[in-house]
Short mmCIF file of C-alpha atoms and ligand atoms in Angstrom, two decimals:
data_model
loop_
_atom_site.label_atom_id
_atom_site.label_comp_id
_atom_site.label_asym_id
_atom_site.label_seq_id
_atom_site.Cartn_x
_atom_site.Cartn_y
_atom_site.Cartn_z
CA UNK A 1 107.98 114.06 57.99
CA UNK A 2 110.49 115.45 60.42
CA UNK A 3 112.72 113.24 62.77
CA UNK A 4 111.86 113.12 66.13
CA UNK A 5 114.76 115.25 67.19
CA UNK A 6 113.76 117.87 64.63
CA UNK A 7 111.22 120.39 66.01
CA UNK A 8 109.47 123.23 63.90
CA UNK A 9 112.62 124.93 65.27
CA UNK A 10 114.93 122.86 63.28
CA UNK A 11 117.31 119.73 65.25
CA UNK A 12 117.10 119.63 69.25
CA UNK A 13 119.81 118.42 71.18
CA UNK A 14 117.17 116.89 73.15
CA UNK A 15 113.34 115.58 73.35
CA UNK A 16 110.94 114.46 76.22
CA UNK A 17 107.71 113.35 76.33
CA UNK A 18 105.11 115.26 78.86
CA UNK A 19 102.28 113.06 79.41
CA UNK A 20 98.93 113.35 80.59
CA UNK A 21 97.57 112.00 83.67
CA UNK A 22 93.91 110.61 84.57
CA UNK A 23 92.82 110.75 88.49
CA UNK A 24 91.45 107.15 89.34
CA UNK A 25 89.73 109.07 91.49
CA UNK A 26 89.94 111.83 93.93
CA UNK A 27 88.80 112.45 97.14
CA UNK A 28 90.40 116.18 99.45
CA UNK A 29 90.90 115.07 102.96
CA UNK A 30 91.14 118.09 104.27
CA UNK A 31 92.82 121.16 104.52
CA UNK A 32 96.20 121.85 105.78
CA UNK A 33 98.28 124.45 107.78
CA UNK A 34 99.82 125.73 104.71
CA UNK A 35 96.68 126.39 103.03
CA UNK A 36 96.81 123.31 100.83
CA UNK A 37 94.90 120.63 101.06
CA UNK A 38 95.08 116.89 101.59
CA UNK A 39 94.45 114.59 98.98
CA UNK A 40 94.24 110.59 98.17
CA UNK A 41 93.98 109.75 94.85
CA UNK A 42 95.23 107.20 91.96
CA UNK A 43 96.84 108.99 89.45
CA UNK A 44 97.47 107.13 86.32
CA UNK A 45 99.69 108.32 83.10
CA UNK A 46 98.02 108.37 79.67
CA UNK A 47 99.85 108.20 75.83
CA UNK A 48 97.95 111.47 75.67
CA UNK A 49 101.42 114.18 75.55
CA UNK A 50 102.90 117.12 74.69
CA UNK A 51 106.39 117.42 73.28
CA UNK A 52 109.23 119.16 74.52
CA UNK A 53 112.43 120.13 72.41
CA UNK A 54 115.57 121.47 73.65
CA UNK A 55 117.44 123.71 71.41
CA UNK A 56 120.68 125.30 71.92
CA UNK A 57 120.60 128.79 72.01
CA UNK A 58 122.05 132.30 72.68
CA UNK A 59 119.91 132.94 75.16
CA UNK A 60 116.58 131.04 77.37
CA UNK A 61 113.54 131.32 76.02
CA UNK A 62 110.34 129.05 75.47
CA UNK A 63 108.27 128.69 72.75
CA UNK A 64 104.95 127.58 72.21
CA UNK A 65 102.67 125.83 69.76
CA UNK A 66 99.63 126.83 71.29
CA UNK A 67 99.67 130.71 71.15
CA UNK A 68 97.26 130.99 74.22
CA UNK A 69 99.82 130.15 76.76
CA UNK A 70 102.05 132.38 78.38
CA UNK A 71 106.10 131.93 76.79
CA UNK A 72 107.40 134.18 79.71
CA UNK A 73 108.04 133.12 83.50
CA UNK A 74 104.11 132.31 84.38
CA UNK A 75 104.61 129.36 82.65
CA UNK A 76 105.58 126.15 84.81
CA UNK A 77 108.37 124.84 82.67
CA UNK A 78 110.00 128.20 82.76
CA UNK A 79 109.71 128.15 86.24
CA UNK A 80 111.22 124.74 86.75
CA UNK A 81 114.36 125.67 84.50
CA UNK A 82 114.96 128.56 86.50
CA UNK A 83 114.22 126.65 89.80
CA UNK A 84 116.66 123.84 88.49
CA UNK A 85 119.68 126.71 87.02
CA UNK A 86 119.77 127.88 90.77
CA UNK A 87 120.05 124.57 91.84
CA UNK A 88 122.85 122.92 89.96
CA UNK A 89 124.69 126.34 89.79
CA UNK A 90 127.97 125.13 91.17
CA UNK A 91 127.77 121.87 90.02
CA UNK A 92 127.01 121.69 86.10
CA UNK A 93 127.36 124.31 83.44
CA UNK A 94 123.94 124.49 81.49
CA UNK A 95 123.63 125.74 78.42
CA UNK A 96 121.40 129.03 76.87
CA UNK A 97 118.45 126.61 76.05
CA UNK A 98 115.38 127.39 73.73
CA UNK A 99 112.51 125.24 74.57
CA UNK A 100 110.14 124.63 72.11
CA UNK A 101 106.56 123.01 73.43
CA UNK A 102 104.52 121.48 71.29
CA UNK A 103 100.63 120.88 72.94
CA UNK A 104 98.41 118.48 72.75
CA UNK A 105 97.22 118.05 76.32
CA UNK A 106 94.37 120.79 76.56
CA UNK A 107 94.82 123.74 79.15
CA UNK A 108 92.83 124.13 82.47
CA UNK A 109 91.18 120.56 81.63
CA UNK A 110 92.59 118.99 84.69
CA UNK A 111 94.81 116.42 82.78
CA UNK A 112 98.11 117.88 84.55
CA UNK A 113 99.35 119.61 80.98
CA UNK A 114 101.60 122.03 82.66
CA UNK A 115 102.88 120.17 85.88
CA UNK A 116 103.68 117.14 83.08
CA UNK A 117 105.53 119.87 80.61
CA UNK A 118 107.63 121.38 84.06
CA UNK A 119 108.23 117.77 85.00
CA UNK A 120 109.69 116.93 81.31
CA UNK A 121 111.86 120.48 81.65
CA UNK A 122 113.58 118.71 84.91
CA UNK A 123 114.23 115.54 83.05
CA UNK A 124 115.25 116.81 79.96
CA UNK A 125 117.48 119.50 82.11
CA UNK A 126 118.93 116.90 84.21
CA UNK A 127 119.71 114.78 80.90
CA UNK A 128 121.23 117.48 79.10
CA UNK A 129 123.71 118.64 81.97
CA UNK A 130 124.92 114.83 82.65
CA UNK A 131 122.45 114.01 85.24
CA UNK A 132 123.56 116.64 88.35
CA UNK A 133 120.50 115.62 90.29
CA UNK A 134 119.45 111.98 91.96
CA UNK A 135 115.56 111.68 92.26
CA UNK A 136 114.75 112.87 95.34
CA UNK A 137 116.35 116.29 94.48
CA UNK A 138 114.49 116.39 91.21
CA UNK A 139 111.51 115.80 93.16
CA UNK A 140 111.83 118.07 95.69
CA UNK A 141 112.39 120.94 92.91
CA UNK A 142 109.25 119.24 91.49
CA UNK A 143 106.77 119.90 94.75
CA UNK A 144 108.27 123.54 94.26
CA UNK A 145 106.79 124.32 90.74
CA UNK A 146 103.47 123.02 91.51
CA UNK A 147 101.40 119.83 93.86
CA UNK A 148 101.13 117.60 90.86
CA UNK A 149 104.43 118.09 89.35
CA UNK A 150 106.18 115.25 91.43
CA UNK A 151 103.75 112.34 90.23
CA UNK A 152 104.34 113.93 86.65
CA UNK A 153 107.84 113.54 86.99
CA UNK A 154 107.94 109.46 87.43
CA UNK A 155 104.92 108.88 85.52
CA UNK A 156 103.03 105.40 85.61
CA UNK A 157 100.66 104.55 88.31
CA UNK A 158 100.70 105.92 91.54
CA UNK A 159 98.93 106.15 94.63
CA UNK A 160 99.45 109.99 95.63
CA UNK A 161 99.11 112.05 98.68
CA UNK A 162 99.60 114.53 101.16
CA UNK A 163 100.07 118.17 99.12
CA UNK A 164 100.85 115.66 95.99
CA UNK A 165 104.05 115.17 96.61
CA UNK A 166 104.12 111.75 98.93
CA UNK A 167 104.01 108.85 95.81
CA UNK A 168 103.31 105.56 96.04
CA UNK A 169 104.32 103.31 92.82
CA UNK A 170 101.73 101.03 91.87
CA UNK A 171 101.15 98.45 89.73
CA UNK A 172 97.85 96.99 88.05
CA UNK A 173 97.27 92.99 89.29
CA UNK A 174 96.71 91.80 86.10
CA UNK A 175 97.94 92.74 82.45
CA UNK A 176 94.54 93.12 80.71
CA UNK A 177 94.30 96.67 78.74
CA UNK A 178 92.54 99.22 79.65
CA UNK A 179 91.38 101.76 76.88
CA UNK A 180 90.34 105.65 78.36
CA UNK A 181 88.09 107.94 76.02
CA UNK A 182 88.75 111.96 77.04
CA UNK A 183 86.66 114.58 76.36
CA UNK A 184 87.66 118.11 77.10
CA UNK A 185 84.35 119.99 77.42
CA UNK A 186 86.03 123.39 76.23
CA UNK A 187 85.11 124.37 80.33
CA UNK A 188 88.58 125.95 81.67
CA UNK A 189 88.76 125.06 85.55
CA UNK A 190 91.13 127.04 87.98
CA UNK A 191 92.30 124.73 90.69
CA UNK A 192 92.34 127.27 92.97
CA UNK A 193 88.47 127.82 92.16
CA UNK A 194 87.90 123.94 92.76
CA UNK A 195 89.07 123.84 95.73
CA UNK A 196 87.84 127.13 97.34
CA UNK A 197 84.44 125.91 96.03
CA UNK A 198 84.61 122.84 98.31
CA UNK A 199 82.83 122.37 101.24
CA UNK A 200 85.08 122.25 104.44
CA UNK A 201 85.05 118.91 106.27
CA UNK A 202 84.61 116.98 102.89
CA UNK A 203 85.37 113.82 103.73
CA UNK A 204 83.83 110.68 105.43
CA UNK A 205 84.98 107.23 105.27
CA UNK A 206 83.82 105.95 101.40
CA UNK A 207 83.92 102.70 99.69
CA UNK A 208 86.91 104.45 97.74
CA UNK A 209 89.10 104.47 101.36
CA UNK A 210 88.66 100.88 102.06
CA UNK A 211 89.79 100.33 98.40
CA UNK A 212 93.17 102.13 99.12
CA UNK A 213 93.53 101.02 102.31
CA UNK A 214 93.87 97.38 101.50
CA UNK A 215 96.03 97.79 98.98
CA UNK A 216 98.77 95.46 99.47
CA UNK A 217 101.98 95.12 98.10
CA UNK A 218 101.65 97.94 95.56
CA UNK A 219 99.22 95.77 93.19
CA UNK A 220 95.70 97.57 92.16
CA UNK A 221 92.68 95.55 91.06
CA UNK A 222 91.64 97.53 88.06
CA UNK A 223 88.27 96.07 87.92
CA UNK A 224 87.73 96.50 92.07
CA UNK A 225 89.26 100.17 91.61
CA UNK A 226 86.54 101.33 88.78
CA UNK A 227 83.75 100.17 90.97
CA UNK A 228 84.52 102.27 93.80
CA UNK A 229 85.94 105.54 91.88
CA UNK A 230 84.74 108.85 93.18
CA UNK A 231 85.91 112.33 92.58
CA UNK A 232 85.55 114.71 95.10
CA UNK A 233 85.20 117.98 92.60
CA UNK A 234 82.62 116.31 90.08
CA UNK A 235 79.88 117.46 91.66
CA UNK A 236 81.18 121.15 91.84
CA UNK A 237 81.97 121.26 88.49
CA UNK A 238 78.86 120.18 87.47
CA UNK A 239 77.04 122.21 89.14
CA UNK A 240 78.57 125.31 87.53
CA UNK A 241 78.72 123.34 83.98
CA UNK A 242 76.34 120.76 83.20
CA UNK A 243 77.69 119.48 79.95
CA UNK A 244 80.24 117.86 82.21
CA UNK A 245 77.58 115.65 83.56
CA UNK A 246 76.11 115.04 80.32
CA UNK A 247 79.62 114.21 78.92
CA UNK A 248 79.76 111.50 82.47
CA UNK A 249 76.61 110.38 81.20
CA UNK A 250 77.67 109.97 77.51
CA UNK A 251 80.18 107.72 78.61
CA UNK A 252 77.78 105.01 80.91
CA UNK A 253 75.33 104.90 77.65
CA UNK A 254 78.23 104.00 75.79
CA UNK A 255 79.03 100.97 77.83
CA UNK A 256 81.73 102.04 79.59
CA UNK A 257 82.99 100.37 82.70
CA UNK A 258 83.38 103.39 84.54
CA UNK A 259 82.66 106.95 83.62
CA UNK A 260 84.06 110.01 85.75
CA UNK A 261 86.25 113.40 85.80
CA UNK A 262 89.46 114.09 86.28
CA UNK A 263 91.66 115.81 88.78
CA UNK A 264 89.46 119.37 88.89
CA UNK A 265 87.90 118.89 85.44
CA UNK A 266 86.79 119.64 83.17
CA UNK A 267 87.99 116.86 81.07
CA UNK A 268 85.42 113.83 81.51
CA UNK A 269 86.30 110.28 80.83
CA UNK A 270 85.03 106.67 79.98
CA UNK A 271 87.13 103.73 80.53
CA UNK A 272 86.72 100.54 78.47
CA UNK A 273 88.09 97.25 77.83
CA UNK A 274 87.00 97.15 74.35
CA UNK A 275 89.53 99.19 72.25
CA UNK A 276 87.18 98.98 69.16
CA UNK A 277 84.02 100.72 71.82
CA UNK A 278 86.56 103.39 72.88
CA UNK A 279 87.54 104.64 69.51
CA UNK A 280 84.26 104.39 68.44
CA UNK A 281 83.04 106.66 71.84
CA UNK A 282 85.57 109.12 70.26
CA UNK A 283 85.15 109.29 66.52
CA UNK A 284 81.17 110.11 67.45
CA UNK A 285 81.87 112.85 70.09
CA UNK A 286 84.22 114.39 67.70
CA UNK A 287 81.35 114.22 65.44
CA UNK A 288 79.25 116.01 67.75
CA UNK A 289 82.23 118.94 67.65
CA UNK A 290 83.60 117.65 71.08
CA UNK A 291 87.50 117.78 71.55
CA UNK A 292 88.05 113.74 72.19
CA UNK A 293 91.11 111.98 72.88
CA UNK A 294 91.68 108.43 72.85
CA UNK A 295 94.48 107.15 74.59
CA UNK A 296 96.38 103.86 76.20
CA UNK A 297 98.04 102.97 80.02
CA UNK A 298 101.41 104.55 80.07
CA UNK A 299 103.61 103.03 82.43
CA UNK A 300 107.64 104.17 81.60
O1 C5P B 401 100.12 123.43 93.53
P1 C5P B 401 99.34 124.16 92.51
O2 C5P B 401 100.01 125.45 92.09
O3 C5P B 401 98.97 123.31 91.34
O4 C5P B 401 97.97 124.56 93.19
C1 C5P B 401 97.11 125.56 92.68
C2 C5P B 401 96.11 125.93 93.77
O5 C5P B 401 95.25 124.82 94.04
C3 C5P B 401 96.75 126.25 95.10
O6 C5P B 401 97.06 127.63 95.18
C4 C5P B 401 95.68 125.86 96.09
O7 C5P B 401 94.72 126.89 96.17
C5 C5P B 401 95.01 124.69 95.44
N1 C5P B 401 95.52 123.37 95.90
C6 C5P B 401 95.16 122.93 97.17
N2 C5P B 401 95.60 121.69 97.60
C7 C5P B 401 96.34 120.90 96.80
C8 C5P B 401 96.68 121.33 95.51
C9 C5P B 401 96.26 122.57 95.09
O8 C5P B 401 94.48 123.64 97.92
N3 C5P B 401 96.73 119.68 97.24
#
């Protein structure tokens, strides 16, 4: 069994965690001058995560457990090590790192895989080279790499909008656990498809608003939250791939308190507050050949 500092690459001089993250819902304001568009959503980290080593090295390069992804500069935590190199240029000498990424977060599946594996790169970097960088720097390199990369960098529970990058910290109002079932449909979503496929003017004033808006004092009602949940790009998605809705479905037959997608799919999800119901929800859809996750709250 290797050590935790030990990647297939042999000891790391450094390791972060890359989690997933869940949308509590999602609903696009509108869109902005910069082409973007406005969001309001609770994002909410997940144990689901990738790994990320740091090895010394004669020269940068990335590697990759799962041989599908690009290695070279499309990649987002590439793109955040170079982004944070030019940063801290005059102030800390970094190292020739190799990064070595092992997945477990599925691609395109709307569970923030690569803005959570860029966000871990500027942690681990800013680690490594004796901390250079408060926060807000770290998160304004963040927005740069990519809209969800900011929330991805503090983790926890968050209400998030604007682009992405304005974060609210929340916490949940009481301590009872919360237990999510994912399934990953094997449907790869571009974001950029989601949102082009949007109709313009989305939004009018749902249950879900008046559930953020009296949010007070940064403490969420978990059970008031999953009653009003809403996701903007469910119906999109399904339209183009039913076994999403099926998958939704799945979940509601299975008791679950609340069954939806997340961020731009196409990862579906049930959540539960029976731990023994949402292992069970995932032992039979791996059964049934499905890629299922079952994972906890994470709040660092
Ligand atoms: O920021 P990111 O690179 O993840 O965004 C990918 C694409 O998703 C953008 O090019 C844009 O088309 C769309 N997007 C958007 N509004 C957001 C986030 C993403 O229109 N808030």
């Amino acid at each position: 069994m290797p050590r935790q500092s030990e990647s297939p690459y042999g000891e790391s001089v450094h390791v972060e965690l890359a989690h997933a993250k869940v949308n509590l819902g999602l609903k696009v304001l509108g869109t902005r001058e910069d082409g973007y568009h406005d969001i309001l959503s609770v994002f909410q980290s997940v144990t689901l995560a990738d790994q990320l080593w740091f090895h010394l090295s004669d020269q940068a390069r990335l590697s990759c457990s799962d041989p599908s992804l690009p290695t070279n500069a499309d990649n987002l935590a590439l793109k955040a090590l170079s982004l944070f190199q030019n940063e801290v240029r005059d102030r800390a000498s970094l190292p020739a790192l190799h990064l070595h990424l092992e997945k477990s977060i599925p691609v395109g599946a709307g569970l923030g895989g690569g803005s959570s594996d860029a966000a871990a790169t500027l942690r681990g970097l800013n680690t490594i080279c004796g901390q250079p960088l408060d926060t807000p720097s770290l998160l304004s390199l963040a927005a740069v790499v990519g809209s969800d990369v900011p929330f991805c960098l503090l983790e926890g529970t968050a209400l998030v909008s604007g682009r992405g990058e304005r974060i609210e910290p929340l916490r949940w109002a009481s301590a009872r656990p919360f237990y999510f079932s994912l399934v990953f449909p094997e449907v790869f979503v571009s974001t950029k498809w989601a949102y082009d496929s949007l109709a313009p003017c989305l939004t009018t004033f749902s249950p879900y608003h008046r559930f953020i808006s009296s949010l007070r004092g940064g403490r969420v009602d978990m059970t008031g939250l999953l009653e009003v949940i809403e996701n903007d790009f469910q119906s999109v998605v399904e339209r183009a791939n039913p076994i999403v809705a099926e998958l939704v479905s799945e979940f509601d037959r299975k008791g679950a308190l609340c069954s939806s997608m997340t961020g731009t799919g196409s990862t579906a999800y049930g959540i539960f507050d029976d731990r023994i119901a949402a292992l069970a929800v995932c032992d039979e859809l791996k059964a049934a050949g499905h890629r299922s996750f079952f994972c906890e709250l994470y709040c660092p």
